[in-house]
């Protein structure tokens, strides 16, 4: 009986500090990103590196980024949902669409942000979230973008990671926006367990490492 209680407690603890441990109770909230309208010169880049709550907050702190939207990409099923990708069977990874002004921040800099805010050697996950839905993917739409990503991987493999980078380089096909309650999740839920224990520390670590890339206004 004591063993059963211990296992149950451990399972609940994992859920509390897991990106997938959040319930659907906020599905009906207003989508705060619905009013965002991309400008004529705005471009979009797509990245996946673990829980999208963390990744969205990181990119939104970068100067030149106008908006970041949480969603799903890289898989084979149509219209994925938070629950379905949580099974790890859809092929999709939690992905963030990064809307940016190319006159203020380059795709190359966004790639630097991507690799500099995760452990790209971790296969299928970023601590404490593991599974194919949390794998690291750098999406490209053009040959030029692919070349930038591959050049960065080559450099990091040589200088930092000793050839161990596990990030996938994938041709972008389709992005599915996540449910409304996921958008701006870190900002809207500052006291949520996972946000306090994982997301905020990850964001602060990035900010400390790349202060020159941050927006001047408080994030």
Short mmCIF file of N, CA and C in Angstrom, two decimals, residues 38-208:
data_model
loop_
_atom_site.label_atom_id
_atom_site.label_comp_id
_atom_site.label_asym_id
_atom_site.label_seq_id
_atom_site.Cartn_x
_atom_site.Cartn_y
_atom_site.Cartn_z
N UNK A 38 -0.08 40.62 -38.90
CA UNK A 38 1.29 40.71 -39.41
C UNK A 38 1.42 41.87 -40.38
N UNK A 39 2.54 42.56 -40.31
CA UNK A 39 2.81 43.67 -41.22
C UNK A 39 3.23 43.14 -42.59
N UNK A 40 3.27 44.03 -43.56
CA UNK A 40 3.57 43.61 -44.93
C UNK A 40 4.94 42.97 -45.05
N UNK A 41 5.91 43.46 -44.30
CA UNK A 41 7.27 42.93 -44.42
C UNK A 41 7.60 41.86 -43.38
N UNK A 42 6.61 41.47 -42.59
CA UNK A 42 6.83 40.47 -41.55
C UNK A 42 7.11 39.09 -42.16
N UNK A 43 8.08 38.39 -41.59
CA UNK A 43 8.37 37.03 -42.00
C UNK A 43 8.07 36.09 -40.84
N UNK A 44 8.01 34.80 -41.14
CA UNK A 44 7.71 33.81 -40.10
C UNK A 44 8.74 32.69 -40.14
N UNK A 45 9.21 32.30 -38.96
CA UNK A 45 10.13 31.17 -38.83
C UNK A 45 9.51 30.20 -37.83
N UNK A 46 9.84 28.93 -37.95
CA UNK A 46 9.21 27.92 -37.11
C UNK A 46 10.27 27.08 -36.39
N UNK A 47 10.09 26.96 -35.07
CA UNK A 47 11.06 26.23 -34.26
C UNK A 47 10.36 25.39 -33.20
N UNK A 48 10.95 24.24 -32.89
CA UNK A 48 10.44 23.37 -31.82
C UNK A 48 11.62 22.96 -30.95
N UNK A 49 11.48 23.16 -29.63
CA UNK A 49 12.56 22.75 -28.73
C UNK A 49 12.01 22.52 -27.32
N UNK A 50 11.12 21.55 -27.22
CA UNK A 50 10.51 21.27 -25.92
C UNK A 50 9.17 21.96 -25.77
N UNK A 51 8.76 22.18 -24.54
CA UNK A 51 7.46 22.78 -24.25
C UNK A 51 7.31 24.15 -24.92
N UNK A 52 6.22 24.32 -25.66
CA UNK A 52 6.06 25.59 -26.39
C UNK A 52 5.78 26.77 -25.48
N UNK A 53 5.36 26.53 -24.25
CA UNK A 53 5.20 27.65 -23.31
C UNK A 53 6.55 28.34 -23.10
N UNK A 54 7.58 27.52 -22.97
CA UNK A 54 8.93 28.07 -22.77
C UNK A 54 9.45 28.74 -24.03
N UNK A 55 9.33 28.06 -25.16
CA UNK A 55 9.90 28.54 -26.41
C UNK A 55 9.23 29.84 -26.85
N UNK A 56 7.92 29.92 -26.71
CA UNK A 56 7.20 31.14 -27.07
C UNK A 56 7.70 32.33 -26.26
N UNK A 57 7.85 32.15 -24.95
CA UNK A 57 8.29 33.24 -24.08
C UNK A 57 9.70 33.70 -24.43
N UNK A 58 10.56 32.76 -24.79
CA UNK A 58 11.94 33.11 -25.15
C UNK A 58 11.97 33.97 -26.41
N UNK A 59 11.29 33.53 -27.44
CA UNK A 59 11.32 34.29 -28.70
C UNK A 59 10.63 35.64 -28.56
N UNK A 60 9.59 35.71 -27.74
CA UNK A 60 8.91 37.00 -27.56
C UNK A 60 9.77 38.01 -26.82
N UNK A 61 10.85 37.55 -26.19
CA UNK A 61 11.75 38.47 -25.49
C UNK A 61 12.81 39.05 -26.42
N UNK A 62 12.86 38.57 -27.65
CA UNK A 62 13.91 38.96 -28.59
C UNK A 62 13.52 40.20 -29.39
N UNK A 63 14.42 41.15 -29.45
CA UNK A 63 14.19 42.37 -30.22
C UNK A 63 13.98 42.05 -31.69
N UNK A 64 12.96 42.62 -32.28
CA UNK A 64 12.65 42.38 -33.68
C UNK A 64 11.57 41.34 -33.89
N UNK A 65 11.26 40.58 -32.84
CA UNK A 65 10.18 39.60 -32.91
C UNK A 65 8.88 40.30 -32.55
N UNK A 66 7.92 40.25 -33.45
CA UNK A 66 6.64 40.93 -33.26
C UNK A 66 5.64 40.07 -32.49
N UNK A 67 5.70 38.77 -32.72
CA UNK A 67 4.76 37.86 -32.08
C UNK A 67 5.29 36.44 -32.17
N UNK A 68 4.91 35.61 -31.23
CA UNK A 68 5.24 34.18 -31.26
C UNK A 68 3.96 33.43 -30.91
N UNK A 69 3.64 32.43 -31.70
CA UNK A 69 2.39 31.69 -31.54
C UNK A 69 2.69 30.21 -31.33
N UNK A 70 2.10 29.64 -30.31
CA UNK A 70 2.31 28.23 -30.00
C UNK A 70 1.42 27.35 -30.88
N UNK A 71 1.97 26.21 -31.30
CA UNK A 71 1.20 25.31 -32.14
C UNK A 71 1.88 23.98 -32.34
N UNK A 72 1.52 23.32 -33.43
CA UNK A 72 2.02 21.97 -33.71
C UNK A 72 2.47 21.88 -35.16
N UNK A 73 3.58 21.17 -35.39
CA UNK A 73 4.09 21.00 -36.76
C UNK A 73 5.04 19.80 -36.80
N UNK A 74 5.33 19.36 -38.01
CA UNK A 74 6.31 18.30 -38.20
C UNK A 74 5.76 16.90 -38.21
N UNK A 75 4.43 16.75 -38.10
CA UNK A 75 3.83 15.43 -38.03
C UNK A 75 3.05 15.02 -39.26
N UNK A 76 2.27 13.95 -39.11
CA UNK A 76 1.56 13.38 -40.24
C UNK A 76 0.03 13.37 -40.08
N UNK A 77 -0.47 13.76 -38.92
CA UNK A 77 -1.91 13.74 -38.72
C UNK A 77 -2.51 15.13 -38.94
N UNK A 78 -3.77 15.15 -39.38
CA UNK A 78 -4.45 16.42 -39.62
C UNK A 78 -5.07 16.95 -38.33
N UNK A 79 -5.07 18.26 -38.21
CA UNK A 79 -5.72 18.94 -37.08
C UNK A 79 -5.35 18.35 -35.71
N UNK A 80 -4.09 18.33 -35.38
CA UNK A 80 -3.68 17.80 -34.07
C UNK A 80 -4.18 18.69 -32.94
N UNK A 81 -4.35 18.10 -31.78
CA UNK A 81 -4.76 18.83 -30.59
C UNK A 81 -3.73 18.58 -29.50
N UNK A 82 -3.84 19.34 -28.42
CA UNK A 82 -2.93 19.17 -27.28
C UNK A 82 -3.00 17.74 -26.74
N UNK A 83 -4.21 17.21 -26.66
CA UNK A 83 -4.38 15.86 -26.15
C UNK A 83 -3.81 14.82 -27.10
N UNK A 84 -4.04 15.00 -28.40
CA UNK A 84 -3.57 13.98 -29.35
C UNK A 84 -2.06 13.98 -29.49
N UNK A 85 -1.43 15.14 -29.48
CA UNK A 85 0.03 15.14 -29.62
C UNK A 85 0.68 14.63 -28.33
N UNK A 86 -0.05 14.70 -27.22
CA UNK A 86 0.47 14.20 -25.96
C UNK A 86 0.68 12.70 -25.95
N UNK A 87 0.06 12.01 -26.91
CA UNK A 87 0.24 10.56 -27.01
C UNK A 87 1.57 10.21 -27.66
N UNK A 88 2.16 11.18 -28.35
CA UNK A 88 3.42 10.93 -29.06
C UNK A 88 3.24 10.18 -30.36
N UNK A 89 1.98 10.03 -30.80
CA UNK A 89 1.71 9.23 -32.00
C UNK A 89 1.34 10.05 -33.24
N UNK A 90 1.27 11.36 -33.11
CA UNK A 90 0.86 12.20 -34.24
C UNK A 90 2.04 12.59 -35.13
N UNK A 91 3.24 12.46 -34.61
CA UNK A 91 4.42 12.88 -35.35
C UNK A 91 4.73 14.35 -35.18
N UNK A 92 3.78 15.11 -34.63
CA UNK A 92 3.97 16.55 -34.46
C UNK A 92 4.81 16.86 -33.22
N UNK A 93 5.47 18.00 -33.28
CA UNK A 93 6.21 18.50 -32.13
C UNK A 93 5.61 19.83 -31.72
N UNK A 94 5.62 20.13 -30.42
CA UNK A 94 5.16 21.44 -29.98
C UNK A 94 6.07 22.49 -30.62
N UNK A 95 5.47 23.35 -31.41
CA UNK A 95 6.22 24.26 -32.28
C UNK A 95 5.76 25.69 -32.07
N UNK A 96 6.67 26.63 -32.30
CA UNK A 96 6.33 28.04 -32.19
C UNK A 96 6.57 28.74 -33.52
N UNK A 97 5.55 29.47 -33.97
CA UNK A 97 5.68 30.30 -35.17
C UNK A 97 6.17 31.67 -34.72
N UNK A 98 7.31 32.07 -35.22
CA UNK A 98 7.93 33.33 -34.81
C UNK A 98 7.77 34.38 -35.90
N UNK A 99 6.96 35.39 -35.63
CA UNK A 99 6.74 36.48 -36.58
C UNK A 99 7.77 37.57 -36.29
N UNK A 100 8.57 37.91 -37.29
CA UNK A 100 9.66 38.84 -37.03
C UNK A 100 9.87 39.85 -38.16
N UNK A 101 10.47 40.97 -37.78
CA UNK A 101 10.81 42.02 -38.73
C UNK A 101 12.24 41.78 -39.20
N UNK A 102 12.44 41.38 -40.46
CA UNK A 102 13.79 41.05 -40.95
C UNK A 102 14.74 42.25 -41.00
N UNK A 103 14.17 43.46 -40.85
CA UNK A 103 15.03 44.64 -40.81
C UNK A 103 15.61 44.85 -39.41
N UNK A 104 15.03 44.15 -38.42
CA UNK A 104 15.49 44.30 -37.04
C UNK A 104 16.18 43.04 -36.50
N UNK A 105 15.78 41.90 -37.00
CA UNK A 105 16.40 40.66 -36.56
C UNK A 105 16.43 39.69 -37.75
N UNK A 106 17.55 39.03 -37.94
CA UNK A 106 17.70 38.14 -39.08
C UNK A 106 17.30 36.71 -38.73
N UNK A 107 17.05 35.92 -39.75
CA UNK A 107 16.76 34.50 -39.55
C UNK A 107 17.95 33.83 -38.88
N UNK A 108 19.13 34.23 -39.25
CA UNK A 108 20.34 33.67 -38.66
C UNK A 108 20.39 33.91 -37.15
N UNK A 109 19.98 35.11 -36.72
CA UNK A 109 19.95 35.41 -35.28
C UNK A 109 18.90 34.56 -34.59
N UNK A 110 17.77 34.35 -35.23
CA UNK A 110 16.73 33.51 -34.64
C UNK A 110 17.22 32.07 -34.47
N UNK A 111 18.02 31.62 -35.41
CA UNK A 111 18.61 30.29 -35.30
C UNK A 111 19.58 30.24 -34.12
N UNK A 112 20.31 31.32 -33.91
CA UNK A 112 21.20 31.41 -32.74
C UNK A 112 20.39 31.35 -31.45
N UNK A 113 19.26 32.05 -31.42
CA UNK A 113 18.37 32.02 -30.26
C UNK A 113 17.87 30.59 -30.03
N UNK A 114 17.46 29.95 -31.09
CA UNK A 114 16.93 28.59 -31.03
C UNK A 114 17.93 27.63 -30.39
N UNK A 115 19.15 27.60 -30.91
CA UNK A 115 20.15 26.67 -30.38
C UNK A 115 20.68 27.12 -29.02
N UNK A 116 20.67 28.43 -28.78
CA UNK A 116 21.22 28.94 -27.54
C UNK A 116 20.28 28.89 -26.36
N UNK A 117 19.05 28.42 -26.58
CA UNK A 117 18.06 28.39 -25.49
C UNK A 117 17.58 26.98 -25.18
N UNK A 118 18.37 25.97 -25.56
CA UNK A 118 18.00 24.58 -25.33
C UNK A 118 19.26 23.74 -25.25
N UNK A 119 19.06 22.44 -24.98
CA UNK A 119 20.14 21.46 -25.11
C UNK A 119 19.85 20.68 -26.38
N UNK A 120 20.49 21.03 -27.51
CA UNK A 120 20.17 20.39 -28.78
C UNK A 120 20.70 18.96 -28.91
N UNK A 121 21.39 18.47 -27.89
CA UNK A 121 21.88 17.09 -27.93
C UNK A 121 20.88 16.11 -27.35
N UNK A 122 19.82 16.63 -26.73
CA UNK A 122 18.81 15.75 -26.13
C UNK A 122 17.86 15.24 -27.20
N UNK A 123 17.78 13.94 -27.36
CA UNK A 123 16.88 13.36 -28.36
C UNK A 123 15.48 13.21 -27.76
N UNK A 124 14.51 13.72 -28.50
CA UNK A 124 13.10 13.61 -28.09
C UNK A 124 12.81 14.21 -26.73
N UNK A 125 13.22 15.46 -26.54
CA UNK A 125 12.82 16.13 -25.31
C UNK A 125 13.75 17.19 -24.81
N UNK A 126 13.22 17.98 -23.89
CA UNK A 126 13.98 18.95 -23.11
C UNK A 126 13.51 18.76 -21.67
N UNK A 127 14.43 18.59 -20.77
CA UNK A 127 14.06 18.32 -19.37
C UNK A 127 13.08 19.37 -18.84
N UNK A 128 12.00 18.96 -18.18
CA UNK A 128 11.62 17.61 -17.77
C UNK A 128 10.62 16.94 -18.70
N UNK A 129 10.53 17.41 -19.95
CA UNK A 129 9.54 16.90 -20.89
C UNK A 129 10.20 16.00 -21.93
N UNK A 130 9.73 14.77 -22.04
CA UNK A 130 10.33 13.83 -22.98
C UNK A 130 9.25 13.13 -23.80
N UNK A 131 9.59 12.84 -25.05
CA UNK A 131 8.66 12.25 -26.00
C UNK A 131 8.87 12.92 -27.34
N UNK A 132 8.43 12.28 -28.42
CA UNK A 132 8.64 12.84 -29.75
C UNK A 132 7.99 14.21 -29.92
N UNK A 133 6.93 14.46 -29.14
CA UNK A 133 6.23 15.75 -29.24
C UNK A 133 7.07 16.90 -28.69
N UNK A 134 8.19 16.58 -28.02
CA UNK A 134 9.06 17.61 -27.47
C UNK A 134 10.43 17.64 -28.15
N UNK A 135 10.55 16.97 -29.28
CA UNK A 135 11.84 16.91 -29.95
C UNK A 135 12.22 18.26 -30.56
N UNK A 136 13.50 18.42 -30.78
CA UNK A 136 14.04 19.67 -31.32
C UNK A 136 14.01 19.64 -32.85
N UNK A 137 13.35 20.65 -33.43
CA UNK A 137 13.27 20.75 -34.89
C UNK A 137 13.50 22.20 -35.33
N UNK A 138 14.38 22.39 -36.29
CA UNK A 138 14.55 23.69 -36.94
C UNK A 138 13.93 23.56 -38.33
N UNK A 139 12.84 24.26 -38.58
CA UNK A 139 12.15 24.19 -39.86
C UNK A 139 12.72 25.22 -40.84
N UNK A 140 12.73 24.86 -42.10
CA UNK A 140 13.16 25.81 -43.13
C UNK A 140 12.14 25.82 -44.26
N UNK A 141 12.06 26.97 -44.94
CA UNK A 141 11.17 27.10 -46.10
C UNK A 141 11.93 27.32 -47.39
N UNK A 142 13.17 27.77 -47.27
CA UNK A 142 13.98 28.04 -48.46
C UNK A 142 15.34 27.36 -48.32
N UNK A 143 16.04 27.25 -49.46
CA UNK A 143 17.38 26.66 -49.44
C UNK A 143 18.33 27.51 -48.61
N UNK A 144 18.11 28.83 -48.64
CA UNK A 144 18.97 29.74 -47.87
C UNK A 144 18.80 29.50 -46.37
N UNK A 145 17.56 29.32 -45.92
CA UNK A 145 17.30 29.06 -44.50
C UNK A 145 17.91 27.72 -44.09
N UNK A 146 17.78 26.72 -44.94
CA UNK A 146 18.35 25.41 -44.64
C UNK A 146 19.87 25.51 -44.49
N UNK A 147 20.49 26.28 -45.37
CA UNK A 147 21.95 26.44 -45.33
C UNK A 147 22.39 27.12 -44.04
N UNK A 148 21.61 28.11 -43.58
CA UNK A 148 21.94 28.82 -42.33
C UNK A 148 21.86 27.87 -41.15
N UNK A 149 20.81 27.06 -41.11
CA UNK A 149 20.64 26.09 -40.01
C UNK A 149 21.77 25.07 -40.01
N UNK A 150 22.07 24.52 -41.18
CA UNK A 150 23.10 23.48 -41.27
C UNK A 150 24.48 24.03 -40.95
N UNK A 151 24.74 25.27 -41.32
CA UNK A 151 26.02 25.90 -41.00
C UNK A 151 26.16 26.06 -39.49
N UNK A 152 25.06 26.46 -38.83
CA UNK A 152 25.09 26.63 -37.38
C UNK A 152 25.31 25.29 -36.68
N UNK A 153 24.65 24.25 -37.16
CA UNK A 153 24.82 22.93 -36.56
C UNK A 153 26.25 22.45 -36.72
N UNK A 154 26.80 22.65 -37.90
CA UNK A 154 28.19 22.24 -38.16
C UNK A 154 29.15 22.95 -37.22
N UNK A 155 28.94 24.24 -37.04
CA UNK A 155 29.80 25.03 -36.16
C UNK A 155 29.69 24.57 -34.71
N UNK A 156 28.45 24.39 -34.23
CA UNK A 156 28.24 23.98 -32.85
C UNK A 156 28.72 22.55 -32.59
N UNK A 157 28.53 21.68 -33.58
CA UNK A 157 29.01 20.31 -33.43
C UNK A 157 30.53 20.27 -33.29
N UNK A 158 31.17 21.17 -33.99
CA UNK A 158 32.64 21.22 -33.96
C UNK A 158 33.16 21.90 -32.70
N UNK A 159 32.56 23.04 -32.35
CA UNK A 159 33.11 23.87 -31.27
C UNK A 159 32.55 23.58 -29.88
N UNK A 160 31.33 23.03 -29.82
CA UNK A 160 30.67 22.90 -28.52
C UNK A 160 30.21 21.48 -28.20
N UNK A 161 29.52 20.84 -29.12
CA UNK A 161 28.80 19.61 -28.80
C UNK A 161 29.44 18.31 -29.31
N UNK A 162 30.59 18.40 -29.89
CA UNK A 162 31.34 17.21 -30.29
C UNK A 162 30.50 16.26 -31.17
N UNK A 163 29.78 16.86 -32.11
CA UNK A 163 29.01 16.07 -33.07
C UNK A 163 27.77 15.41 -32.53
N UNK A 164 27.26 15.87 -31.38
CA UNK A 164 26.14 15.18 -30.73
C UNK A 164 24.78 15.86 -30.90
N UNK A 165 24.70 16.90 -31.72
CA UNK A 165 23.42 17.60 -31.89
C UNK A 165 22.38 16.66 -32.50
N UNK A 166 21.21 16.60 -31.86
CA UNK A 166 20.14 15.71 -32.29
C UNK A 166 19.00 16.45 -32.98
N UNK A 167 19.12 17.75 -33.13
CA UNK A 167 18.08 18.57 -33.75
C UNK A 167 17.79 18.13 -35.18
N UNK A 168 16.52 18.03 -35.51
CA UNK A 168 16.11 17.70 -36.87
C UNK A 168 16.05 18.97 -37.71
N UNK A 169 16.46 18.88 -38.96
CA UNK A 169 16.34 19.98 -39.92
C UNK A 169 15.28 19.54 -40.92
N UNK A 170 14.12 20.20 -40.87
CA UNK A 170 12.95 19.70 -41.57
C UNK A 170 12.31 20.76 -42.46
N UNK A 171 11.93 20.36 -43.65
CA UNK A 171 11.21 21.25 -44.56
C UNK A 171 9.83 21.55 -43.97
N UNK A 172 9.51 22.83 -43.84
CA UNK A 172 8.23 23.22 -43.27
C UNK A 172 7.09 22.89 -44.22
N UNK A 173 6.02 22.30 -43.66
CA UNK A 173 4.84 21.97 -44.46
C UNK A 173 3.60 22.71 -43.97
N UNK A 174 3.25 22.51 -42.72
CA UNK A 174 2.03 23.14 -42.21
C UNK A 174 2.14 23.35 -40.70
N UNK A 175 1.60 24.47 -40.27
CA UNK A 175 1.57 24.81 -38.84
C UNK A 175 0.12 24.85 -38.37
N UNK A 176 -0.15 24.16 -37.27
CA UNK A 176 -1.48 24.17 -36.67
C UNK A 176 -1.40 24.97 -35.37
N UNK A 177 -2.14 26.05 -35.29
CA UNK A 177 -2.13 26.86 -34.09
C UNK A 177 -2.73 26.08 -32.93
N UNK A 178 -2.10 26.17 -31.77
CA UNK A 178 -2.58 25.47 -30.58
C UNK A 178 -3.83 26.14 -30.01
N UNK A 179 -4.48 25.46 -29.12
CA UNK A 179 -5.68 25.97 -28.46
C UNK A 179 -5.39 27.32 -27.80
N UNK A 180 -6.42 28.15 -27.72
CA UNK A 180 -6.24 29.52 -27.26
C UNK A 180 -5.57 29.63 -25.90
N UNK A 181 -5.88 28.72 -24.98
CA UNK A 181 -5.36 28.87 -23.64
C UNK A 181 -3.84 28.66 -23.55
N UNK A 182 -3.24 28.14 -24.62
CA UNK A 182 -1.78 27.97 -24.62
C UNK A 182 -1.05 29.26 -24.98
N UNK A 183 -1.74 30.16 -25.66
CA UNK A 183 -1.08 31.38 -26.13
C UNK A 183 -0.75 32.30 -24.95
N UNK A 184 0.50 32.80 -24.94
CA UNK A 184 0.98 33.67 -23.84
C UNK A 184 0.82 32.97 -22.49
N UNK A 185 0.99 31.66 -22.48
CA UNK A 185 0.72 30.89 -21.28
C UNK A 185 1.60 31.32 -20.11
N UNK A 186 2.87 31.54 -20.36
CA UNK A 186 3.76 31.93 -19.26
C UNK A 186 3.34 33.28 -18.67
N UNK A 187 3.02 34.22 -19.55
CA UNK A 187 2.61 35.55 -19.11
C UNK A 187 1.29 35.50 -18.32
N UNK A 188 0.36 34.68 -18.78
CA UNK A 188 -0.97 34.62 -18.16
C UNK A 188 -1.05 33.73 -16.93
N UNK A 189 -0.03 32.89 -16.73
CA UNK A 189 -0.06 31.95 -15.61
C UNK A 189 1.25 31.96 -14.83
N UNK A 190 1.65 33.11 -14.30
CA UNK A 190 2.96 33.22 -13.64
C UNK A 190 3.12 32.35 -12.40
N UNK A 191 2.02 31.94 -11.78
CA UNK A 191 2.11 31.15 -10.56
C UNK A 191 1.89 29.66 -10.78
N UNK A 192 1.70 29.26 -12.04
CA UNK A 192 1.52 27.85 -12.34
C UNK A 192 2.83 27.10 -12.05
N UNK A 193 2.73 25.89 -11.51
CA UNK A 193 3.90 25.15 -11.05
C UNK A 193 5.00 24.98 -12.08
N UNK A 194 4.63 24.55 -13.28
CA UNK A 194 5.62 24.32 -14.33
C UNK A 194 6.29 25.62 -14.74
N UNK A 195 5.51 26.67 -14.84
CA UNK A 195 6.05 27.97 -15.24
C UNK A 195 7.11 28.44 -14.24
N UNK A 196 6.82 28.32 -12.97
CA UNK A 196 7.75 28.76 -11.93
C UNK A 196 9.00 27.87 -11.86
N UNK A 197 8.79 26.57 -12.05
CA UNK A 197 9.90 25.63 -11.87
C UNK A 197 10.75 25.42 -13.10
N UNK A 198 10.16 25.59 -14.28
CA UNK A 198 10.88 25.25 -15.52
C UNK A 198 10.96 26.42 -16.51
N UNK A 199 9.80 26.98 -16.85
CA UNK A 199 9.74 27.97 -17.92
C UNK A 199 10.49 29.26 -17.59
N UNK A 200 10.21 29.84 -16.42
CA UNK A 200 10.88 31.10 -16.04
C UNK A 200 12.38 30.93 -15.90
N UNK A 201 12.86 29.87 -15.22
CA UNK A 201 14.31 29.67 -15.15
C UNK A 201 14.96 29.51 -16.53
N UNK A 202 14.26 28.83 -17.45
CA UNK A 202 14.81 28.67 -18.80
C UNK A 202 14.88 30.01 -19.51
N UNK A 203 13.85 30.82 -19.36
CA UNK A 203 13.84 32.15 -19.97
C UNK A 203 14.95 33.02 -19.38
N UNK A 204 15.09 33.00 -18.06
CA UNK A 204 16.11 33.82 -17.41
C UNK A 204 17.52 33.39 -17.79
N UNK A 205 17.71 32.10 -17.97
CA UNK A 205 19.01 31.59 -18.41
C UNK A 205 19.35 32.12 -19.79
N UNK A 206 18.35 32.13 -20.68
CA UNK A 206 18.55 32.67 -22.02
C UNK A 206 18.88 34.16 -21.97
N UNK A 207 18.12 34.90 -21.17
CA UNK A 207 18.34 36.34 -21.07
C UNK A 207 19.73 36.67 -20.55
N UNK A 208 20.20 35.89 -19.62
CA UNK A 208 21.53 36.12 -19.06
C UNK A 208 22.61 35.84 -20.10
#
